[in-house]
Structure formats: C-alpha cells, structure tokens
PDB file of N, CA and C in Angstrom:
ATOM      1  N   UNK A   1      49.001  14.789 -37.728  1.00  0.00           N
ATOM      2  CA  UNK A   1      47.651  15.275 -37.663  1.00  0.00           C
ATOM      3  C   UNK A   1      46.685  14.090 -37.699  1.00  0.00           C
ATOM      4  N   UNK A   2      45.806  14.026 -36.824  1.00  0.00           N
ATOM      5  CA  UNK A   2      44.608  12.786 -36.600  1.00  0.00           C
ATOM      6  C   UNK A   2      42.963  13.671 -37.561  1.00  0.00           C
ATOM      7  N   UNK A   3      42.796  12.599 -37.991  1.00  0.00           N
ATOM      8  CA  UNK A   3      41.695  12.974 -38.900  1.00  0.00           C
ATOM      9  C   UNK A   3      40.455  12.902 -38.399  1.00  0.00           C
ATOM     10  N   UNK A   4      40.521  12.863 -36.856  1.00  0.00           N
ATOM     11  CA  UNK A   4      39.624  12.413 -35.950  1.00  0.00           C
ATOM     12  C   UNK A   4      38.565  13.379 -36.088  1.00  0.00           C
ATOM     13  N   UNK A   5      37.024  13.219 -35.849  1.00  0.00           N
ATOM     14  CA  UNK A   5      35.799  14.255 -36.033  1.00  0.00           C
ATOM     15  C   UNK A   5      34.988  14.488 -34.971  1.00  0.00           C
ATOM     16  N   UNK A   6      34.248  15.414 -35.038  1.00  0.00           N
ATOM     17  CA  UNK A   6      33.122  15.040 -33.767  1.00  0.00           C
ATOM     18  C   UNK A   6      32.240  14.875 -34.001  1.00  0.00           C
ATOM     19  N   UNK A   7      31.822  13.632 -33.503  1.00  0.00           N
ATOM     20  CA  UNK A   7      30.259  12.286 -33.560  1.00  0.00           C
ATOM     21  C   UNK A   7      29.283  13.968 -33.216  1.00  0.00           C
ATOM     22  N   UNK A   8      29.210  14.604 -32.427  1.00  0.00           N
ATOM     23  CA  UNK A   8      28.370  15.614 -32.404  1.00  0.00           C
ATOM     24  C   UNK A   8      27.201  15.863 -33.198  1.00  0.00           C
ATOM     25  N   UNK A   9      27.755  16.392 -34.459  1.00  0.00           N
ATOM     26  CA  UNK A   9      26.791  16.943 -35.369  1.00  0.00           C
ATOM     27  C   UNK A   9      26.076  15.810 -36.468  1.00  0.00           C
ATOM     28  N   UNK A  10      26.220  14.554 -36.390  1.00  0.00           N
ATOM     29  CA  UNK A  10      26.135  13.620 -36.888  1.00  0.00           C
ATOM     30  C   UNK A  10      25.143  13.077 -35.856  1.00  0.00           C
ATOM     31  N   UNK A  11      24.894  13.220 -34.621  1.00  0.00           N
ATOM     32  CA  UNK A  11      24.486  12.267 -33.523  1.00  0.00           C
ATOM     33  C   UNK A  11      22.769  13.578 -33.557  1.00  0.00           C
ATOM     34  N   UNK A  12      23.369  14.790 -33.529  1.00  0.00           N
ATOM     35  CA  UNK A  12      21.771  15.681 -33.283  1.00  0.00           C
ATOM     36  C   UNK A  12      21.215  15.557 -34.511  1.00  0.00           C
ATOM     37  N   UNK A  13      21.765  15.150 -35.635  1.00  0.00           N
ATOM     38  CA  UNK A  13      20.833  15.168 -36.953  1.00  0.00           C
ATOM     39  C   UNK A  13      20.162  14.343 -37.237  1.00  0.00           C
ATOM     40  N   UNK A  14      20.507  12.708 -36.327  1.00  0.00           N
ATOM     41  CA  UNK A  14      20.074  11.967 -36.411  1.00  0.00           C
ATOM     42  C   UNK A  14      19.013  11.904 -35.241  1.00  0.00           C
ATOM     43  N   UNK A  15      19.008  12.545 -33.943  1.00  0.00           N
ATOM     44  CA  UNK A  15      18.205  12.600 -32.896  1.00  0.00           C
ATOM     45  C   UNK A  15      16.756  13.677 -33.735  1.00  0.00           C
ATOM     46  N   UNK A  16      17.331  14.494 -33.993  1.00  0.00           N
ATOM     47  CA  UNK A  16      15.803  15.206 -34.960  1.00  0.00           C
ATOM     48  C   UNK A  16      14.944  14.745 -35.964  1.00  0.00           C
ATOM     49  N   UNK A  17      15.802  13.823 -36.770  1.00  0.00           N
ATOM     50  CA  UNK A  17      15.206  13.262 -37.554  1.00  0.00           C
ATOM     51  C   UNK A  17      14.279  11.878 -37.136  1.00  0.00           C
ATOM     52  N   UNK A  18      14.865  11.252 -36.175  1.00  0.00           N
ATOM     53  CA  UNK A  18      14.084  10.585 -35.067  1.00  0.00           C
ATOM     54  C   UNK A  18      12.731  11.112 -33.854  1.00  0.00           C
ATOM     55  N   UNK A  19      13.134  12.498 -33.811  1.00  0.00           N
ATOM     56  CA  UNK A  19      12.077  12.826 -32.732  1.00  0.00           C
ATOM     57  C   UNK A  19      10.972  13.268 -34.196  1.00  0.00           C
ATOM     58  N   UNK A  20      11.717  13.871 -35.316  1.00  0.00           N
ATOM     59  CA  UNK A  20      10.345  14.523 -36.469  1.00  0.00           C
ATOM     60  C   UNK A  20       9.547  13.178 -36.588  1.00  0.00           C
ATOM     61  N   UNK A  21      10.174  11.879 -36.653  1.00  0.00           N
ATOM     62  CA  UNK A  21       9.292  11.198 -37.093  1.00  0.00           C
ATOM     63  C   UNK A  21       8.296  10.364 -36.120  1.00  0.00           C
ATOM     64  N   UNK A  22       8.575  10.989 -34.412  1.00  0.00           N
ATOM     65  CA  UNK A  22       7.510  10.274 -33.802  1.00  0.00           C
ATOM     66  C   UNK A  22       6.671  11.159 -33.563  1.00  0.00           C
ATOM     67  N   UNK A  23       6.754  12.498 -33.513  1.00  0.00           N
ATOM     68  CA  UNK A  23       5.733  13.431 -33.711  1.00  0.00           C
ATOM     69  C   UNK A  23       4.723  13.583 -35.125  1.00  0.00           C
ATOM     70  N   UNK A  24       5.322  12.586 -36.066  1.00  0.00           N
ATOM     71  CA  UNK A  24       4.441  13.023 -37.514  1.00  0.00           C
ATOM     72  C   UNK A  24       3.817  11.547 -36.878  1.00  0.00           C
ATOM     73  N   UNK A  25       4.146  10.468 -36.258  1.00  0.00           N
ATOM     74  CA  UNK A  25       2.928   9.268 -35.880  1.00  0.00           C
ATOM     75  C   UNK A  25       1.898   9.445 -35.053  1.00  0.00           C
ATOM     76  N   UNK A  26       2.130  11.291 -34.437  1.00  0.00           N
ATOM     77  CA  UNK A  26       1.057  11.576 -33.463  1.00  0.00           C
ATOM     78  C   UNK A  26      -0.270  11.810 -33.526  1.00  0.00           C
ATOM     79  N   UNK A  27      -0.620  11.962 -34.915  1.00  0.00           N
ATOM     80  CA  UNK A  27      -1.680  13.118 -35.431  1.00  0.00           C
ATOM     81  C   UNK A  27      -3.339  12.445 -34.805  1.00  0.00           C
ATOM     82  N   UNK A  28      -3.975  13.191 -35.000  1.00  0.00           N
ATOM     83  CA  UNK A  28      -5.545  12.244 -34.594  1.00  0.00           C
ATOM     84  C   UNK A  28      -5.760  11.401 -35.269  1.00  0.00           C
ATOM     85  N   UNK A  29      -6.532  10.225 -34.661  1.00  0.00           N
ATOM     86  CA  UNK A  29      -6.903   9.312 -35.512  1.00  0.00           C
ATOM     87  C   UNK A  29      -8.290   9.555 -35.365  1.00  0.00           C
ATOM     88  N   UNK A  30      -8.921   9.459 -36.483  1.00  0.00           N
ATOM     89  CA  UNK A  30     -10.236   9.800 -37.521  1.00  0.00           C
ATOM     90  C   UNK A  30     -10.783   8.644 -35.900  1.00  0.00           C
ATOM     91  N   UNK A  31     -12.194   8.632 -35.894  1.00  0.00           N
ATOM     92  CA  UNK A  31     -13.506   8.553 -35.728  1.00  0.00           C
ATOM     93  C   UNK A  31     -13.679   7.158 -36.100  1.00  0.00           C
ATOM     94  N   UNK A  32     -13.709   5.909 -35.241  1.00  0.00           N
ATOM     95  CA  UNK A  32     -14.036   5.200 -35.959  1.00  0.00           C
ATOM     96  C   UNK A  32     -15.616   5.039 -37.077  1.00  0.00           C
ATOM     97  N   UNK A  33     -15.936   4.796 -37.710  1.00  0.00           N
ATOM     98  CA  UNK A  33     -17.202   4.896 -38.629  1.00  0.00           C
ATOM     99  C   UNK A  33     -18.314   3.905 -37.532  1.00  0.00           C
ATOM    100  N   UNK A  34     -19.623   3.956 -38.350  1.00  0.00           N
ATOM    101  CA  UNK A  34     -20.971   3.400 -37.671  1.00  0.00           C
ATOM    102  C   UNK A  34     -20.303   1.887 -37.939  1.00  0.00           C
ATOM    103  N   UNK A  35     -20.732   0.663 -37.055  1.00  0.00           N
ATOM    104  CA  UNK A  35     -20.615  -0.717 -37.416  1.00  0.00           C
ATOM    105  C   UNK A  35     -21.397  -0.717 -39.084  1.00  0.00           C
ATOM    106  N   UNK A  36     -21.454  -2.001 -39.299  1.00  0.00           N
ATOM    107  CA  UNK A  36     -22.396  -2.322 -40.456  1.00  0.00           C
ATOM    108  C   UNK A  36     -23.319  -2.909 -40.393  1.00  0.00           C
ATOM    109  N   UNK A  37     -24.120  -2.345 -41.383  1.00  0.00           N
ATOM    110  CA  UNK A  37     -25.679  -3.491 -40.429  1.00  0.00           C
ATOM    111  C   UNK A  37     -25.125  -4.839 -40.456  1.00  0.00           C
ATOM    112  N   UNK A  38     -26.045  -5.884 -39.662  1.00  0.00           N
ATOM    113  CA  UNK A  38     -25.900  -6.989 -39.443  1.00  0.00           C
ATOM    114  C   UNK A  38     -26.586  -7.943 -40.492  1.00  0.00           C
ATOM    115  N   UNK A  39     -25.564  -8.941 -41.425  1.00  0.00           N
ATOM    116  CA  UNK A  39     -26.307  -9.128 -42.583  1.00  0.00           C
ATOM    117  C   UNK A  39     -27.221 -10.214 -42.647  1.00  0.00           C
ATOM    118  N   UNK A  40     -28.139 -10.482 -43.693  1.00  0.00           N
ATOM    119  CA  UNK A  40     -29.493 -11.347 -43.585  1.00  0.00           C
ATOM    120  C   UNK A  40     -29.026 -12.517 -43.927  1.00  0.00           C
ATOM    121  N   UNK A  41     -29.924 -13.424 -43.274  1.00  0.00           N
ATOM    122  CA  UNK A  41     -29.414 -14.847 -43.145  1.00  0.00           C
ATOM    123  C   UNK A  41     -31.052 -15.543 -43.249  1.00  0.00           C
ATOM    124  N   UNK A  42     -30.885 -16.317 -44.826  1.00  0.00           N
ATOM    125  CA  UNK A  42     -31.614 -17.115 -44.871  1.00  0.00           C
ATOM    126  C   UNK A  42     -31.875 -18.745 -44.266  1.00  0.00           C
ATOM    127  N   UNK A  43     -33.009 -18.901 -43.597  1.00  0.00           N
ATOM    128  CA  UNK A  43     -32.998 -20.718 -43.268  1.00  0.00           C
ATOM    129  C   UNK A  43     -33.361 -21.643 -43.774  1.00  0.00           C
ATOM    130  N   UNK A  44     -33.456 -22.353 -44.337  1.00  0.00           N
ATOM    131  CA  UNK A  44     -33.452 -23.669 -45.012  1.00  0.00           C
ATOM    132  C   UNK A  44     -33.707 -24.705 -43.965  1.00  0.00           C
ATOM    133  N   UNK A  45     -35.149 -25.612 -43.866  1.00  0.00           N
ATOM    134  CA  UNK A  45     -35.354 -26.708 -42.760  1.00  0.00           C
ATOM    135  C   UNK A  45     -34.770 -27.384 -43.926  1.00  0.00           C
ATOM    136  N   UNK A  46     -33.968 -28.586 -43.395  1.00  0.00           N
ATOM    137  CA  UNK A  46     -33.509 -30.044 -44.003  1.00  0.00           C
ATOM    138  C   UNK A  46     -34.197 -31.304 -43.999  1.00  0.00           C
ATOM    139  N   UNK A  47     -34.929 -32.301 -45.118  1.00  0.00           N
ATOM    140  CA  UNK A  47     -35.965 -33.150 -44.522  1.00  0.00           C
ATOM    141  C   UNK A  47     -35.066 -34.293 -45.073  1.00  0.00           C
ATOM    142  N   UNK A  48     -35.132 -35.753 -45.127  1.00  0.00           N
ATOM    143  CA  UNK A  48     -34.292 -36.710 -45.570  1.00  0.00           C
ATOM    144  C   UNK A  48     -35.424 -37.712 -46.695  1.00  0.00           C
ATOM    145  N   UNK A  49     -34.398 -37.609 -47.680  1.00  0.00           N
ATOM    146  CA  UNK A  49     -35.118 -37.869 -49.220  1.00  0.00           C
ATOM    147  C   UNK A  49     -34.325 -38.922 -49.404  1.00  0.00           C
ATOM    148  N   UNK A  50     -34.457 -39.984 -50.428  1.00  0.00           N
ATOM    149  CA  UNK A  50     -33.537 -41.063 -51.356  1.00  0.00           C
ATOM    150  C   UNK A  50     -33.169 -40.440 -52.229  1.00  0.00           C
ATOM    151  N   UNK A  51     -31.603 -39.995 -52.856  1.00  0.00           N
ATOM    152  CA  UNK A  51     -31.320 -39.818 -53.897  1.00  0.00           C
ATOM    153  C   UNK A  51     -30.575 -40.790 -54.899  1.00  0.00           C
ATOM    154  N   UNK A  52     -30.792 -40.722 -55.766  1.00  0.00           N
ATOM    155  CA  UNK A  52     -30.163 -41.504 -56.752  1.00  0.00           C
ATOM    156  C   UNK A  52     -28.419 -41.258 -56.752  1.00  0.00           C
ATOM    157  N   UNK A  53     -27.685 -41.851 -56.470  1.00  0.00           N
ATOM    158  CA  UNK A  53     -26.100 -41.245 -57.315  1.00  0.00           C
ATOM    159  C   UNK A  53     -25.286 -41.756 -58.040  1.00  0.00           C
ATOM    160  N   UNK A  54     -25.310 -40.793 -58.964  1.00  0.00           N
ATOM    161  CA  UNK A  54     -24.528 -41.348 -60.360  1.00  0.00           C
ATOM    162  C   UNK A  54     -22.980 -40.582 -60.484  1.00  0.00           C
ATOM    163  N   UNK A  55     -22.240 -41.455 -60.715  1.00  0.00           N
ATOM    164  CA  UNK A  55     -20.946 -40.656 -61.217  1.00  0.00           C
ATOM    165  C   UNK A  55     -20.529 -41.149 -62.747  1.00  0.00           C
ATOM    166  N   UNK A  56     -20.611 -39.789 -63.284  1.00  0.00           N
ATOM    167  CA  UNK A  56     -19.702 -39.917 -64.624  1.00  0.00           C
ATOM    168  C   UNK A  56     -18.399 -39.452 -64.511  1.00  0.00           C
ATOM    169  N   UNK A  57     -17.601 -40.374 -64.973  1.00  0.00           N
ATOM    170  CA  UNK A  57     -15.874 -40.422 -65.063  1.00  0.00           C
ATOM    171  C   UNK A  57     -15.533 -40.311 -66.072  1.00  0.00           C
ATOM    172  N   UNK A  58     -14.560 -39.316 -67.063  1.00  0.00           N
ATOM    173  CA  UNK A  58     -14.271 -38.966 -68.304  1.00  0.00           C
ATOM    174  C   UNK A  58     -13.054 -40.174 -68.108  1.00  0.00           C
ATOM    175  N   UNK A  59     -13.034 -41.021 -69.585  1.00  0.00           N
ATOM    176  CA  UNK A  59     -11.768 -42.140 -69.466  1.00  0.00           C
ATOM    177  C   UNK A  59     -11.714 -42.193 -70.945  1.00  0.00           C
ATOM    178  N   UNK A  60     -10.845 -43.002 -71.237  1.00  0.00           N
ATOM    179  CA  UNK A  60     -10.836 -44.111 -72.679  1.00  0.00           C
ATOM    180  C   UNK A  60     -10.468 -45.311 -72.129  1.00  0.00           C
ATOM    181  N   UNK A  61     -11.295 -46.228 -73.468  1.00  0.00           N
ATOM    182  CA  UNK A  61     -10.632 -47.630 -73.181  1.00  0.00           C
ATOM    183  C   UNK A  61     -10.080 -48.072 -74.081  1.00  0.00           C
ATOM    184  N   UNK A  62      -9.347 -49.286 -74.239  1.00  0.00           N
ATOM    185  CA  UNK A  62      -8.647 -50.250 -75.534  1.00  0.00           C
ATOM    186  C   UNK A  62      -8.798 -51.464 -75.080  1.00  0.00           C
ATOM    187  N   UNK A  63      -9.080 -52.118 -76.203  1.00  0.00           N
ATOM    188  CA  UNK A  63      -8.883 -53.732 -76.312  1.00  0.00           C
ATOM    189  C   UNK A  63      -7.702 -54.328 -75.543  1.00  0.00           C
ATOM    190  N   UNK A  64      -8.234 -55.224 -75.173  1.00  0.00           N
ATOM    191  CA  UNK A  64      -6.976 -56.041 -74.277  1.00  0.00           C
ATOM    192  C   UNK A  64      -6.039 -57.050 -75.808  1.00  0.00           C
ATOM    193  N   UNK A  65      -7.244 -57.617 -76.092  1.00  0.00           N
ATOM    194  CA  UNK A  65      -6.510 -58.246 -77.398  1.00  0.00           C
ATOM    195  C   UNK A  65      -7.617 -57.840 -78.570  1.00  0.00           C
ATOM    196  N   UNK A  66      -6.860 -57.796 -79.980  1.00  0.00           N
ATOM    197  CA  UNK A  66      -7.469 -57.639 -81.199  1.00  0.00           C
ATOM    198  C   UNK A  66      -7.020 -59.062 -81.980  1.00  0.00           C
ATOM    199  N   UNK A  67      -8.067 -58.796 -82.945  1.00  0.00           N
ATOM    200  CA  UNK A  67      -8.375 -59.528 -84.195  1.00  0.00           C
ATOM    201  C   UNK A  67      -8.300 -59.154 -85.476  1.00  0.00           C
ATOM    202  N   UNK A  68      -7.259 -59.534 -86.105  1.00  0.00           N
ATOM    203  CA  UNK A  68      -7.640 -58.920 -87.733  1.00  0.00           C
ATOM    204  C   UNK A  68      -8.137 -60.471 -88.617  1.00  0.00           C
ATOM    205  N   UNK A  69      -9.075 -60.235 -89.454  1.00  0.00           N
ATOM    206  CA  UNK A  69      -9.905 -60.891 -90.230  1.00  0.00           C
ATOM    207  C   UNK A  69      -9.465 -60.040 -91.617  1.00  0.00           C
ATOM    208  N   UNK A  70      -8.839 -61.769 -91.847  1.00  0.00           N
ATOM    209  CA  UNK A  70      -8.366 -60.863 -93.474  1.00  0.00           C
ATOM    210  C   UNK A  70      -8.752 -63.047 -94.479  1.00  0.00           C
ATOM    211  N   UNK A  71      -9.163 -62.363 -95.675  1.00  0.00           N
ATOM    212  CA  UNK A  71      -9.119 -63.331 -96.198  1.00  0.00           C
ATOM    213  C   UNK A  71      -8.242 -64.357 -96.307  1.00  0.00           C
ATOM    214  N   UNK A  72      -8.429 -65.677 -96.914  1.00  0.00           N
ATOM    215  CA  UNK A  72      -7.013 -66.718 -97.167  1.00  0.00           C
ATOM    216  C   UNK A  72      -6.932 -66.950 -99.335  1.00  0.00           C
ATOM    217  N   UNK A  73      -8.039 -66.000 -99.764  1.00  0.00           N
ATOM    218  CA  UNK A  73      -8.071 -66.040-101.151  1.00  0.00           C
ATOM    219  C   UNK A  73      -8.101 -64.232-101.710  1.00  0.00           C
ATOM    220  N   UNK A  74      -7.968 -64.486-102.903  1.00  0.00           N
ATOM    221  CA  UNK A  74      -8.069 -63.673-103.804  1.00  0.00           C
ATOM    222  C   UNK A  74      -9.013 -63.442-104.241  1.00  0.00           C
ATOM    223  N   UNK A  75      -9.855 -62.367-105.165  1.00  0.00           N
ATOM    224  CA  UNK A  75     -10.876 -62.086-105.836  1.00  0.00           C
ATOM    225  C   UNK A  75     -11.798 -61.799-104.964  1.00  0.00           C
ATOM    226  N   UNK A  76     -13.226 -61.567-105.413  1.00  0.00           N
ATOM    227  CA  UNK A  76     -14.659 -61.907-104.475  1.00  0.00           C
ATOM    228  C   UNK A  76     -15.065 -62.595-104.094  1.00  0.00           C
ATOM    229  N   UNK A  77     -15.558 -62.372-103.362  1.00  0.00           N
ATOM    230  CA  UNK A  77     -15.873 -63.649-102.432  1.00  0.00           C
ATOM    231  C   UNK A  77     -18.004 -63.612-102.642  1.00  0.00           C
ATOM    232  N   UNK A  78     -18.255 -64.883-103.014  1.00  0.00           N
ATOM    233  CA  UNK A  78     -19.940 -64.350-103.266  1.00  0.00           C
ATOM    234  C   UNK A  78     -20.911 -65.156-102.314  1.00  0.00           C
TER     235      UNK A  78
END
C-alpha cells in the first residue's frame, strides 16, 4: 500500500486563501485630504559687522617642574 495523497485539496485551500487576500487589498482608498497651507517664512537682510571671537576651552594645567622650599634649621625662624 503507497501512502501517496492528493495535492488537490491542499492546492484549492491554498488558491482561496490567496485569491481572499487580494480581494481584501481591493477596498477604496479614502480621498486624499486638502494640501496644507503653505508655511510662513520669515526674511532676515544680512549686513557685514566686525565681530570679536573668543573661544573658551575647558582644560587643566600642571607644572612642568616644582619646587619644595623647606628649611635647613630647626625652631623659628625671626
């Protein structure tokens, strides 16, 4: 006995379920809406000025070389 089937009923379930879903992409499409107004645009004339320019740079620094200053005696010194 061959366990063989028929593609048949397997092949139309899949053809319906294919045609349902190009008929549900059919539906009307809505209206496109009004444009939008066209938005406001301010002008600015440009005139040519001297400006100053400064840059501040956040850093640290350190000594290249140090000094300690310490006495060569004892007691106060007056």
């Amino acid at each position: 006995m061959s366990t063989w089937r028929n593609p048949a009923p397997r092949f139309g379930v899949a053809a319906l379920a294919i045609v349902g879903l190009c008929l549900a992409g059919c539906k009307d499409k809505p209206q496109p809406a009004d444009p939008p107004p066209k938005p406001s645009v301010d002008v600015v004339t440009l005139r040519a000025q001297p400006v100053a320019l400064t840059i501040d740079l956040p850093g640290r620094t350190s000594a290249y070389r140090t000094a300690e200053v310490r006495p060569q005696v004892y007691g106060i010194i007056l």
